[in-house]
Coordinates of C-alpha atoms in Angstrom, one line a residue:
M1 CA 5.1 -6.5 -25.7
K2 CA 7.5 -6.6 -22.5
R3 CA 7.3 -5.2 -19.5
H4 CA 9.5 -4.4 -16.5
C5 CA 10.1 -2.6 -13.5
A6 CA 12.8 0.1 -13.0
H7 CA 15.3 -1.8 -11.1
T8 CA 15.7 -5.9 -11.1
Y9 CA 18.8 -7.4 -8.5
T10 CA 20.8 -9.7 -10.8
D11 CA 23.6 -11.7 -9.5
N12 CA 26.3 -8.6 -10.6
G13 CA 23.6 -6.0 -8.3
F14 CA 21.2 -3.8 -9.8
E15 CA 20.3 -3.5 -12.6
R16 CA 18.9 -0.4 -14.9
H17 CA 17.1 -1.1 -17.6
P18 CA 16.6 1.5 -20.3
Q19 CA 14.1 4.3 -19.8
P20 CA 11.9 5.8 -22.8
A21 CA 13.8 8.9 -24.8
N22 CA 11.1 10.5 -26.3
L23 CA 9.5 12.2 -23.3
S24 CA 10.5 15.8 -22.5
L25 CA 10.8 15.1 -18.4
G26 CA 13.5 13.5 -17.5
V27 CA 13.5 10.2 -14.7
K28 CA 14.8 12.4 -11.9
E29 CA 12.0 15.4 -13.4
R30 CA 9.0 12.8 -13.2
E31 CA 10.0 11.0 -10.1
S32 CA 9.9 14.0 -9.0
I33 CA 6.4 15.2 -9.8
W34 CA 4.9 11.8 -9.4
A35 CA 6.9 8.5 -7.7
F36 CA 5.8 5.5 -8.2
P37 CA 7.8 3.4 -5.5
S38 CA 5.8 -0.1 -6.5
S39 CA 7.9 0.5 -9.6
R40 CA 11.2 -0.5 -7.8
C41 CA 12.6 -4.4 -7.6
A42 CA 15.0 -5.5 -5.7
G43 CA 14.3 -8.6 -6.9
F44 CA 13.4 -11.0 -10.1
C45 CA 10.9 -9.4 -11.7
D46 CA 7.9 -10.8 -13.3
D47 CA 7.7 -9.6 -16.6
T48 CA 3.7 -10.6 -17.0
I49 CA 2.6 -9.1 -13.8
A50 CA 5.0 -6.5 -13.0
A51 CA 5.5 -8.0 -9.7
C52 CA 8.9 -8.6 -7.6
F53 CA 10.1 -11.2 -6.5
C54 CA 12.9 -12.3 -3.7
P55 CA 15.8 -13.6 -6.6
S56 CA 16.0 -16.3 -7.7
N57 CA 19.1 -17.3 -6.2
T58 CA 18.2 -17.1 -2.7
T59 CA 16.5 -19.9 -1.0
Y60 CA 12.7 -18.7 -0.7
G61 CA 13.1 -16.6 -4.3
R62 CA 10.9 -16.9 -7.7
I63 CA 12.5 -19.3 -10.4
P64 CA 10.4 -18.9 -13.6
A65 CA 9.4 -21.4 -16.1
P66 CA 12.4 -22.7 -18.3
P67 CA 13.3 -20.1 -21.5
H68 CA 11.3 -23.5 -23.6
A69 CA 8.5 -24.1 -21.1
R70 CA 4.4 -23.1 -22.9
L71 CA 3.6 -19.5 -22.3
D72 CA 1.8 -19.7 -19.3
A73 CA 3.4 -22.1 -18.0
P74 CA 3.5 -21.6 -14.1
P75 CA 7.2 -21.1 -12.5
E76 CA 9.1 -23.7 -11.2
R77 CA 8.9 -21.2 -7.8
R78 CA 6.2 -19.3 -7.0
G79 CA 8.6 -17.8 -4.3
R80 CA 7.7 -14.7 -1.9
P81 CA 6.8 -11.5 -3.6
M82 CA 8.6 -8.8 -2.1
G83 CA 6.1 -6.2 -2.7
Y84 CA 7.0 -2.0 -2.8
L85 CA 6.7 -2.2 1.2
C86 CA 10.2 -4.9 1.4
Q87 CA 12.8 -3.3 -0.8
P88 CA 16.1 -2.3 0.2
D89 CA 17.5 1.0 1.4
K90 CA 21.1 0.5 0.1
M91 CA 22.4 -0.1 -3.2
P92 CA 25.3 -3.2 -2.7
D93 CA 28.1 -0.5 -2.5
G94 CA 25.7 1.0 -0.3
Q95 CA 24.7 4.5 -1.9
H96 CA 21.4 4.8 -0.6
T97 CA 17.9 4.6 -2.3
N98 CA 15.2 7.0 -2.9
W99 CA 13.1 4.1 -3.1
G100 CA 13.8 1.6 -0.6
T101 CA 13.1 1.6 3.0
V102 CA 14.4 -1.5 4.5
D103 CA 17.9 -2.6 6.0
P104 CA 19.4 -5.4 3.3
E105 CA 20.6 -7.7 5.7
E106 CA 16.9 -7.6 6.3
L107 CA 16.1 -9.0 3.3
W108 CA 19.0 -10.9 2.1
G109 CA 20.8 -12.1 5.5
P110 CA 20.5 -15.2 7.5
A111 CA 17.4 -14.2 9.1
G112 CA 16.0 -12.7 5.7
W113 CA 12.9 -12.2 3.9
C114 CA 14.2 -13.9 1.5
M115 CA 16.4 -16.6 3.1
A116 CA 14.6 -17.6 5.9
E117 CA 12.4 -20.4 6.8
Q118 CA 10.5 -17.6 9.8
P119 CA 12.1 -14.7 8.9
K120 CA 12.2 -11.7 11.2
L121 CA 11.2 -8.9 9.2
E122 CA 6.7 -9.4 7.8
C123 CA 6.4 -8.4 4.6
H124 CA 2.8 -7.7 2.9
C125 CA 2.0 -10.5 1.4
M126 CA 0.1 -7.1 -1.9
L127 CA -0.2 -9.8 -4.8
D128 CA -4.2 -11.4 -5.0
G129 CA -4.2 -15.4 -4.0
F130 CA -0.6 -14.9 -1.6
G131 CA -1.4 -15.2 2.1
G132 CA -0.4 -16.9 5.0
P133 CA 2.6 -15.1 7.4
V134 CA 5.4 -15.6 4.1
C135 CA 2.9 -15.5 1.5
E136 CA 3.2 -19.3 1.4
T137 CA -0.5 -20.5 1.4
P138 CA -2.2 -20.0 -2.3
Y139 CA -5.7 -19.1 -2.3
E140 CA -7.6 -18.4 -5.6
P141 CA -7.2 -15.1 -7.2
F142 CA -10.2 -12.8 -8.7
C143 CA -11.2 -12.7 -12.2
L144 CA -14.3 -11.8 -14.0
N145 CA -16.6 -14.5 -13.7
Q146 CA -14.0 -16.4 -12.0
C147 CA -13.1 -17.9 -16.3
S148 CA -16.6 -19.2 -16.9
G149 CA -15.1 -22.0 -15.2
R150 CA -13.1 -22.6 -18.3
G151 CA -9.7 -21.2 -17.4
E152 CA -7.2 -20.3 -14.6
C153 CA -7.2 -17.2 -12.9
N154 CA -4.3 -15.4 -13.1
L155 CA -4.2 -12.2 -10.4
G156 CA -7.6 -11.3 -13.4
F157 CA -6.1 -12.3 -15.7
C158 CA -8.7 -15.3 -17.9
K159 CA -5.4 -18.1 -19.7
C160 CA -8.8 -19.7 -21.0
H161 CA -8.8 -23.8 -21.6
E162 CA -8.5 -24.5 -25.3
G163 CA -11.8 -24.3 -27.2
W164 CA -12.4 -21.0 -25.0
H165 CA -11.8 -17.6 -25.3
G166 CA -12.7 -14.1 -24.0
I167 CA -12.4 -12.2 -20.6
D168 CA -14.3 -14.4 -18.7
C169 CA -13.8 -17.0 -20.7
A170 CA -17.5 -18.0 -21.4
Q171 CA -16.5 -17.9 -25.5
P172 CA -16.5 -21.6 -27.2
S173 CA -15.2 -22.6 -30.0
Q174 CA -17.7 -24.6 -32.5
A175 CA -15.8 -27.8 -31.6
V176 CA -15.9 -27.3 -27.8
D177 CA -18.3 -30.0 -26.4
T178 CA -19.9 -26.9 -23.4
S179 CA -21.5 -29.9 -22.0
V180 CA -18.5 -30.5 -20.1
P181 CA -18.4 -29.5 -16.9
G182 CA -16.3 -26.5 -16.1
L183 CA -14.0 -25.8 -12.6
E184 CA -16.8 -24.9 -10.3
A185 CA -17.7 -28.7 -10.9
A186 CA -14.3 -29.9 -8.7
R187 CA -13.4 -25.9 -7.3
P188 CA -16.9 -25.3 -5.2
W189 CA -15.9 -22.3 -3.5
I190 CA -15.7 -20.8 -7.3
R191 CA -19.2 -22.7 -8.0
D192 CA -20.8 -19.4 -6.2
F193 CA -19.0 -17.0 -8.5
V194 CA -19.8 -18.3 -12.2
H195 CA -23.0 -17.4 -13.9
T196 CA -23.0 -17.4 -17.5
P197 CA -26.4 -17.2 -19.3
A198 CA -25.2 -15.7 -22.4
A199 CA -23.2 -18.9 -23.0
R200 CA -26.1 -21.0 -22.8
E201 CA -27.7 -22.5 -26.6
F202 CA -31.0 -20.4 -26.9
P203 CA -33.6 -22.0 -28.7
A204 CA -35.0 -20.1 -32.2
G205 CA -37.6 -17.6 -31.8
A206 CA -36.8 -18.1 -27.9
T207 CA -37.7 -14.5 -25.7
R208 CA -34.7 -12.7 -24.7
K209 CA -34.3 -10.2 -22.3
R210 CA -33.3 -6.7 -23.5
P211 CA -31.6 -4.7 -24.0
L212 CA -28.8 -7.4 -25.3
I213 CA -25.5 -5.5 -24.8
Y214 CA -22.4 -7.2 -26.3
V215 CA -18.9 -6.5 -24.5
Y216 CA -15.9 -6.0 -26.4
E217 CA -13.1 -8.3 -26.3
L218 CA -10.3 -5.7 -25.8
P219 CA -7.2 -6.3 -25.7
S220 CA -5.9 -7.1 -22.3
E221 CA -4.0 -3.4 -22.2
Y222 CA -6.8 -1.8 -20.9
T223 CA -8.5 -4.4 -19.0
T224 CA -7.0 -7.6 -17.2
L225 CA -3.5 -6.3 -17.4
M226 CA -5.2 -3.5 -14.7
L227 CA -5.9 -6.0 -12.4
Q228 CA -2.2 -8.5 -12.8
Y229 CA -0.6 -4.9 -12.2
R230 CA -2.9 -3.6 -9.0
L231 CA -1.2 -2.6 -6.3
F232 CA -2.4 -4.4 -3.8
A233 CA -5.5 -7.5 -3.8
E234 CA -8.0 -5.7 -2.7
Y235 CA -7.7 -3.0 -5.4
C236 CA -9.5 -2.5 -8.4
T237 CA -12.3 -5.2 -7.1
P238 CA -15.9 -5.9 -6.6
R239 CA -15.2 -8.9 -4.5
I240 CA -12.4 -11.0 -3.6
F241 CA -11.6 -14.6 -1.9
N242 CA -9.2 -15.4 1.5
P243 CA -6.4 -17.4 2.0
D244 CA -9.1 -20.6 2.8
N245 CA -11.1 -19.6 -0.2
T246 CA -14.0 -18.1 1.5
S247 CA -14.9 -15.1 0.1
Y248 CA -16.3 -10.9 0.3
F249 CA -16.3 -8.2 -0.5
T250 CA -13.8 -5.1 -0.3
T251 CA -14.0 -1.4 0.0
F252 CA -12.1 -0.1 -3.4
T253 CA -13.9 3.4 -3.6
Y254 CA -14.2 2.5 -7.6
G255 CA -15.1 -0.8 -7.1
A256 CA -18.3 -0.4 -9.9
E257 CA -15.6 0.0 -12.7
T258 CA -15.6 -4.5 -12.0
G259 CA -18.6 -4.8 -10.4
F260 CA -21.1 -3.4 -12.7
L261 CA -18.7 -5.0 -15.5
E262 CA -18.6 -8.5 -13.8
A263 CA -23.0 -8.2 -13.9
L264 CA -23.8 -7.2 -17.0
L265 CA -20.9 -11.0 -17.8
Q266 CA -23.0 -12.4 -15.7
S267 CA -26.4 -11.3 -16.0
E268 CA -29.1 -12.2 -19.4
H269 CA -28.3 -8.7 -20.8
R270 CA -25.6 -9.9 -22.0
T271 CA -25.0 -11.1 -25.9
L272 CA -21.6 -13.0 -27.3
D273 CA -23.3 -12.1 -30.8
P274 CA -22.6 -8.4 -31.8
E275 CA -24.6 -8.8 -34.4
E276 CA -27.9 -9.1 -32.6
A277 CA -26.2 -6.2 -29.8
D278 CA -28.1 -3.0 -29.1
F279 CA -25.6 -2.0 -27.2
F280 CA -21.8 -1.9 -27.0
Y281 CA -20.3 -1.8 -23.7
V282 CA -16.4 -0.8 -23.5
P283 CA -14.4 -2.2 -20.5
V284 CA -11.7 0.3 -20.2
F285 CA -10.2 -0.3 -16.5
T286 CA -9.0 3.2 -16.3
A287 CA -9.8 4.1 -11.9
C288 CA -7.4 0.4 -11.9
F289 CA -5.2 2.5 -13.9
M290 CA -5.1 5.5 -11.6
S291 CA -4.7 3.8 -8.3
P292 CA -2.4 3.5 -9.2
V293 CA -1.5 -0.4 -10.8
R294 CA 2.3 -1.2 -10.3
D295 CA 4.2 1.3 -12.1
V296 CA 6.1 0.4 -15.8
A297 CA 9.3 1.5 -17.6
D298 CA 6.5 1.1 -20.7
S299 CA 6.2 2.6 -24.0
L300 CA 2.2 2.1 -23.4
F301 CA 2.4 3.6 -20.2
D302 CA 4.4 6.4 -20.8
F303 CA 2.1 7.2 -23.7
W304 CA -0.2 7.0 -21.9
Y305 CA 1.0 9.6 -19.1
N306 CA 1.9 11.5 -22.0
V307 CA 4.7 14.6 -21.7
A308 CA 2.8 16.0 -18.1
F309 CA 3.0 13.1 -16.4
N310 CA -0.7 13.3 -15.0
R311 CA -3.1 10.7 -14.0
A312 CA -5.9 12.1 -15.5
Q313 CA -4.7 12.6 -19.2
G314 CA -3.4 9.1 -19.5
A315 CA -6.5 7.7 -18.2
A316 CA -8.5 10.2 -20.9
N317 CA -5.6 8.7 -23.4
M318 CA -6.4 5.2 -22.4
L319 CA -9.9 5.2 -23.7
L320 CA -8.4 7.2 -26.8
E321 CA -6.3 4.6 -27.3
A322 CA -9.3 1.9 -27.5
Y323 CA -11.9 3.9 -29.0
H324 CA -9.4 3.7 -31.7
W325 CA -8.3 0.0 -31.4
I326 CA -12.2 -0.4 -31.8
R327 CA -12.9 1.8 -34.7
G328 CA -9.8 0.3 -36.5
H329 CA -10.5 -3.2 -36.1
L330 CA -15.0 -3.5 -36.1
P331 CA -16.9 -2.0 -38.0
Y332 CA -20.1 -1.3 -35.0
W333 CA -18.8 2.2 -33.9
D334 CA -19.1 3.4 -37.3
R335 CA -22.2 2.3 -38.3
R336 CA -24.1 4.3 -35.6
G337 CA -21.2 6.7 -34.7
G338 CA -20.2 5.0 -31.6
R339 CA -24.3 6.5 -30.7
D340 CA -25.4 3.0 -29.3
H341 CA -21.8 2.8 -26.8
I342 CA -21.2 2.3 -23.8
W343 CA -18.2 3.9 -21.6
L344 CA -17.9 3.3 -17.6
V345 CA -15.7 6.0 -15.9
T346 CA -15.6 6.1 -12.1
H347 CA -12.9 8.5 -11.0
D348 CA -13.5 11.4 -9.0
E349 CA -14.1 13.5 -12.1
A350 CA -13.8 11.3 -15.0
S351 CA -16.7 12.0 -16.3
C352 CA -15.3 15.5 -17.4
Y353 CA -12.0 14.0 -18.7
V354 CA -13.3 11.8 -21.4
P355 CA -12.1 12.8 -25.1
A356 CA -14.5 14.2 -27.3
A357 CA -14.0 12.1 -30.0
I358 CA -16.1 9.1 -27.7
R359 CA -18.3 11.8 -26.5
P360 CA -21.4 10.3 -29.2
S361 CA -21.6 7.8 -26.6
I362 CA -22.9 6.6 -23.4
I363 CA -21.1 7.5 -20.4
L364 CA -22.0 6.1 -17.7
S365 CA -20.3 7.6 -13.9
H366 CA -20.5 8.6 -10.8
W367 CA -20.3 12.6 -11.4
G368 CA -22.9 14.4 -13.3
R369 CA -21.6 17.4 -13.1
T370 CA -23.4 20.1 -16.1
D371 CA -22.1 23.5 -16.2
L372 CA -20.6 23.6 -18.9
N373 CA -17.2 26.0 -19.2
H374 CA -16.2 23.6 -16.0
T375 CA -12.9 23.4 -14.3
S376 CA -11.2 20.9 -12.2
D377 CA -12.2 20.9 -8.8
T378 CA -9.5 18.5 -7.5
G379 CA -6.8 18.8 -4.7
Y380 CA -4.6 16.9 -6.3
P381 CA -1.9 18.0 -8.9
A382 CA -1.7 14.9 -10.8
D383 CA -5.3 14.7 -11.4
N384 CA -6.6 18.2 -12.3
Y385 CA -7.7 17.2 -16.4
L386 CA -7.0 20.7 -17.7
W387 CA -3.2 21.0 -17.4
E388 CA -1.8 21.8 -20.2
A389 CA 0.6 19.6 -21.8
E390 CA 1.9 20.0 -25.0
H391 CA 4.9 17.7 -27.3
P392 CA 5.8 18.0 -30.9
Q393 CA 4.6 14.3 -31.6
F394 CA 2.2 13.9 -29.2
E395 CA 0.5 16.9 -28.0
P396 CA 1.3 19.1 -31.3
R397 CA -1.9 21.0 -30.8
G398 CA -1.7 20.6 -26.7
W399 CA -4.1 18.3 -25.2
R400 CA -6.9 20.3 -23.0
R401 CA -8.5 20.9 -26.9
K402 CA -10.0 17.1 -26.3
V403 CA -11.7 17.2 -23.3
E404 CA -13.1 21.6 -23.4
G405 CA -16.4 22.1 -24.7
F406 CA -18.5 19.6 -23.5
P407 CA -20.5 19.4 -20.4
C408 CA -18.7 16.4 -17.7
F409 CA -22.5 15.0 -17.7
N410 CA -25.2 15.6 -20.7
R411 CA -28.1 14.3 -18.8
T412 CA -30.0 13.5 -22.3
K413 CA -27.9 11.1 -23.4
D414 CA -25.8 9.9 -20.3
L415 CA -26.6 8.3 -16.4
V416 CA -25.0 9.4 -13.1
I417 CA -25.3 5.4 -12.1
P418 CA -25.2 4.9 -7.9
S419 CA -21.2 3.5 -6.7
F420 CA -20.9 0.0 -5.4
K421 CA -22.2 -0.4 -2.1
P422 CA -21.3 -3.7 -0.4
P423 CA -24.0 -5.1 1.9
E424 CA -21.5 -5.3 4.9
H425 CA -21.3 -1.5 4.0
W426 CA -24.9 -0.6 5.0
R427 CA -25.5 -4.1 7.8
A428 CA -27.7 -1.7 10.3
S429 CA -30.0 -0.5 8.1
P430 CA -33.9 -0.8 8.7
L431 CA -34.0 -1.1 4.9
L432 CA -32.3 -5.0 5.4
G433 CA -34.2 -5.7 8.9
A434 CA -32.1 -4.1 11.2
L435 CA -33.1 -3.1 14.9
T436 CA -34.8 0.4 14.0
R437 CA -33.2 3.0 16.1
E438 CA -34.3 6.2 16.7
R439 CA -33.4 8.6 14.4
S440 CA -31.3 11.1 16.9
W441 CA -29.3 12.7 14.9
L442 CA -30.6 16.0 13.3
G443 CA -28.2 15.9 10.4
F444 CA -24.9 13.8 9.4
H445 CA -21.6 13.5 7.7
R446 CA -18.7 11.8 8.4
G447 CA -15.8 11.5 6.2
R448 CA -12.4 13.6 4.7
V449 CA -12.0 17.3 5.2
Q450 CA -8.5 17.5 4.2
P451 CA -8.5 22.1 6.2
E452 CA -5.0 22.4 4.2
N453 CA -6.4 21.3 1.2
K454 CA -8.3 25.0 -0.2
A455 CA -9.3 23.0 -3.2
F456 CA -10.9 19.8 -1.6
S457 CA -14.3 19.6 -1.9
R458 CA -15.0 23.0 -3.2
G459 CA -13.7 24.1 0.5
I460 CA -17.7 22.6 1.4
R461 CA -16.4 20.1 3.8
Q462 CA -13.9 22.1 5.1
R463 CA -16.2 25.2 5.9
L464 CA -19.6 23.1 7.1
E465 CA -16.9 21.3 9.4
Q466 CA -16.2 25.2 10.4
L467 CA -19.3 26.0 11.5
A468 CA -19.9 23.5 13.6
V469 CA -17.7 23.8 15.5
D470 CA -17.4 27.3 15.7
Q471 CA -21.1 27.3 16.2
G472 CA -21.9 25.0 18.2
W473 CA -24.4 22.8 16.2
K474 CA -23.5 19.2 17.5
E475 CA -24.7 20.6 20.5
K476 CA -27.0 23.3 20.2
H477 CA -28.8 21.3 17.0
R478 CA -27.9 17.3 17.0
I479 CA -26.0 17.9 13.5
V480 CA -22.0 16.2 13.4
V481 CA -19.9 17.3 10.7
G482 CA -16.7 16.2 10.6
E483 CA -13.2 13.1 10.3
R484 CA -13.6 9.6 11.7
D485 CA -11.7 11.0 14.9
K486 CA -14.6 13.5 15.8
V487 CA -17.6 11.4 14.8
E488 CA -16.9 7.7 16.3
G489 CA -18.9 5.0 16.3
P490 CA -19.9 2.6 13.0
Y491 CA -20.8 4.0 10.1
S492 CA -24.2 2.1 9.8
E493 CA -25.2 2.5 12.7
L494 CA -25.0 6.3 11.9
L495 CA -26.5 6.8 9.4
A496 CA -29.1 4.3 10.5
S497 CA -29.7 6.9 13.2
S498 CA -29.7 10.1 11.7
V499 CA -32.9 12.3 9.9
F500 CA -30.7 13.9 8.1
C501 CA -27.4 12.6 5.6
L502 CA -25.1 15.1 4.0
V503 CA -24.2 15.0 0.6
I504 CA -21.2 16.8 -0.5
M505 CA -18.6 16.2 -2.8
G506 CA -15.5 15.6 -2.5
D507 CA -12.7 15.2 -4.7
G508 CA -15.2 14.8 -7.1
W509 CA -18.0 12.5 -7.2
T510 CA -19.4 11.8 -3.6
A511 CA -21.5 8.2 -2.5
R512 CA -22.7 10.1 0.0
M513 CA -26.0 9.7 -1.5
E514 CA -25.8 6.0 -1.9
D515 CA -25.4 6.2 1.6
A516 CA -28.5 7.6 2.8
M517 CA -30.8 5.6 0.4
L518 CA -29.7 3.2 1.5
H519 CA -29.9 3.7 5.6
G520 CA -33.6 5.1 4.9
C521 CA -31.8 8.9 5.9
I522 CA -32.9 11.6 4.2
P523 CA -30.1 13.1 1.7
V524 CA -29.5 16.5 1.6
V525 CA -28.1 17.6 -1.2
I526 CA -25.2 20.6 -1.1
M527 CA -23.1 20.2 -4.5
D528 CA -24.3 23.5 -7.1
D529 CA -24.8 22.3 -10.6
V530 CA -24.3 18.4 -10.0
E531 CA -27.2 16.0 -10.3
V532 CA -26.9 13.0 -8.2
A533 CA -27.2 9.4 -8.8
F534 CA -30.3 8.2 -11.1
E535 CA -31.8 11.8 -10.5
T536 CA -32.5 12.0 -14.4
V537 CA -35.0 9.1 -14.3
L538 CA -36.4 9.2 -10.8
D539 CA -38.7 11.5 -9.4
L540 CA -36.5 12.2 -6.6
S541 CA -37.8 15.7 -5.5
D542 CA -39.8 14.3 -2.7
V543 CA -36.8 12.3 -1.6
M544 CA -34.2 14.3 -0.9
L545 CA -33.8 18.4 0.1
R546 CA -30.8 20.5 -1.9
V547 CA -29.3 23.6 -0.2
P548 CA -27.3 26.2 -2.4
Q549 CA -23.6 26.0 -1.6
S550 CA -23.9 29.8 -0.9
D551 CA -26.7 28.5 2.5
L552 CA -24.5 26.7 4.3
E553 CA -24.4 28.8 7.7
Q554 CA -28.5 28.2 7.1
L555 CA -27.9 24.8 7.6
P556 CA -29.7 24.0 11.0
A557 CA -32.4 26.4 10.0
I558 CA -33.2 24.7 6.4
L559 CA -33.5 21.3 8.5
S560 CA -34.7 21.5 11.7
G561 CA -37.3 23.4 9.6
V562 CA -38.6 20.7 8.4
P563 CA -42.4 19.5 9.8
E564 CA -42.1 16.0 11.8
E565 CA -44.8 14.9 9.1
R566 CA -42.8 16.1 6.0
R567 CA -39.8 13.8 6.4
E568 CA -42.3 10.8 7.3
E569 CA -43.5 11.4 4.3
M570 CA -40.4 11.7 2.9
R571 CA -39.3 8.6 3.9
A572 CA -42.2 7.2 3.1
R573 CA -41.4 8.4 -1.0
L574 CA -37.5 6.5 -0.2
A575 CA -38.7 3.2 0.8
R576 CA -40.0 3.1 -3.0
V577 CA -36.8 3.5 -4.6
W578 CA -34.1 2.9 -2.1
H579 CA -33.1 -1.1 -3.5
R580 CA -32.5 1.5 -6.8
Y581 CA -28.8 2.8 -4.7
S582 CA -27.6 -1.5 -4.4
Y583 CA -26.9 -4.2 -6.9
S584 CA -29.2 -7.2 -5.3
S585 CA -29.8 -8.8 -8.6
Y586 CA -25.7 -9.4 -9.1
P587 CA -25.3 -13.0 -8.0
P588 CA -22.6 -12.5 -5.2
Y589 CA -24.2 -9.9 -4.0
A590 CA -27.8 -11.2 -3.9
K591 CA -25.8 -14.1 -1.6
Q592 CA -24.8 -11.8 1.0
L593 CA -27.5 -9.9 0.9
R594 CA -29.7 -12.8 2.4
E595 CA -27.1 -14.0 5.2
L596 CA -27.6 -10.6 6.4
Q597 CA -30.8 -10.6 6.8
E598 CA -31.5 -13.9 7.6
G599 CA -29.2 -13.0 10.2
H600 CA -31.2 -10.2 11.5
A601 CA -33.8 -12.0 11.3
A602 CA -32.2 -14.4 13.6
A603 CA -31.2 -11.8 16.1
R604 CA -34.8 -10.8 16.4
D605 CA -36.2 -14.7 16.4
A606 CA -38.3 -13.2 13.5
P607 CA -39.3 -15.0 10.2
P608 CA -36.4 -14.9 7.7
L609 CA -37.5 -11.9 5.4
S610 CA -38.6 -12.8 1.4
Q611 CA -37.2 -9.6 1.0
P612 CA -36.0 -6.5 2.2
A613 CA -38.3 -3.7 1.1
T614 CA -40.3 -1.7 3.1
V615 CA -43.1 -1.7 1.1
P616 CA -45.0 -4.6 -0.5
G617 CA -44.7 -5.7 -4.0
L618 CA -41.2 -4.4 -4.8
D619 CA -38.4 -6.8 -5.7
P620 CA -35.2 -5.6 -4.9
R621 CA -33.1 -8.3 -7.0
Q622 CA -35.9 -7.4 -9.8
D623 CA -35.2 -3.2 -9.4
D624 CA -31.7 -2.5 -8.6
A625 CA -29.4 -0.6 -9.9
F626 CA -27.8 -2.6 -12.0
E627 CA -31.7 -3.5 -13.5
T628 CA -32.4 0.4 -13.1
V629 CA -29.5 1.1 -16.2
M630 CA -30.8 -1.5 -18.0
A631 CA -34.6 -0.2 -18.4
W632 CA -32.9 2.9 -18.5
L633 CA -31.2 1.6 -21.8
Y634 CA -34.1 -0.2 -23.2
S635 CA -35.9 3.3 -23.6
R636 CA -32.6 4.3 -25.0
I637 CA -32.5 2.1 -27.9
D638 CA -34.7 4.1 -30.0
A639 CA -33.0 7.5 -29.9
T640 CA -29.6 5.7 -30.7
R641 CA -30.6 4.3 -33.6

């Protein structure tokens, strides 16, 4: 499938690529609804990754591989990426663009980004694998399982070596010699990120770790192409490399989409044989698609967005396309009506717009909304999943019929899982061995409030902040609610210094439950008809409080009314389940967790902890979020048959 950017620079100037003609909205109308400046390229557009580079006829332009070269051949010259932040504000004829902000002289002039060794303009090296002041330093980009050491990583897409295939190059052909070391032997920096137990040969009768899960090998349009198209290197990934090939975890909000998948690919629960699988995992990167990725004038993307140019509808269409691909190519969906299939949807209200066609499956999400007649609570029109759309070809019966009639979350067959919180996010937690702090704040919540966006958070955050200001909650009750500029200080330290931590929705799901649990702070859930992570599989009644949305004014009285003895009991019970909100069985996560523990132990001049548990016998590496999901799935095997 040919992909391209909306504009490309040629020797004769800008060339307008044709737009699809089968949409009811024209280009101008669509741009006015949802503008993607990232789709504009005034240089050389690499069709493979839809990324913009300096033109080939400039000193530091990208020169592609010759036409006769192999399909996976690298470019003759990498070139400097331009990105959407370094696009000209004028056309060659002097006409102003509505998608660029840079004077062309700063790009093409003698001291320009594309011409000078040390240009005056500094363009952001947005692409993964491009580092240094002028993006001149190549480094290891992120790929799932780092291609198992059996392939080269190209911005998230694995180009497998001969004899290997799959989303992470884990599946060998019969002729390949699996005893030959992979790339991790020559690249020690990827060694900690290559774990493929499923590729081992198991002797007959070997005990396997059930449930066994087969990960579908879908076309890259649904998975790794989204990684190649991501706007910034840190988008869509749980971790990334630095220019010196050291690694760190990202803070991408929807990081569980690829983090959970990589944990599954690296786990003993994975099987490469679909015939022995208990479940089938369908990897579709809808949250990455909505982040957004770099937009392209491509008929597939336009179909996903459909006629309304709505991100939620685009993501749902993406899920439907994957569903039809599976049914059209493999027999496993029809064998049990999809009941043994697993889909992970991590965007704000994603579980609400899962199409009816795949509702029989197990839906993993962060959003446990249970009311049947639900409407979108988003403050952003482009994410309103019930925005109706009709089209004689694409939607002759309208859009809403695809998603209406089901609760967002079915507590019998679905599961709300924790979001991905890297160890660094909770470095000040006493549960990691950090120094115990006085819990001086009675109640705490720091996060976006958006007073001008009335739909955001159902108005809960806005109302609480106003109450806190009007009634002096900070001074009278030691309760703080607000954004960063009003609640200053290191976030992890504030959480570790609070008795109660408020769990309030944002533009859909909230990660505040995980923040509270990982810091030993008692969660206070203020979301009607919404279940938090693992509430259906763990008894959290003695761990958290629930406050109805109608009782916001009584919050100080409710919190101060909990006696200290009761608080101690709740914290003691919390100490038995907090580890289920981390991903400590995921090998890269476990490594950083250990490093933080050792750092805390050294600061206290104490021996390293064997584990960060506060209750003897707990092993977070065996009872973490991932293994909790696996245990729940194991209990569901019979129900899917």
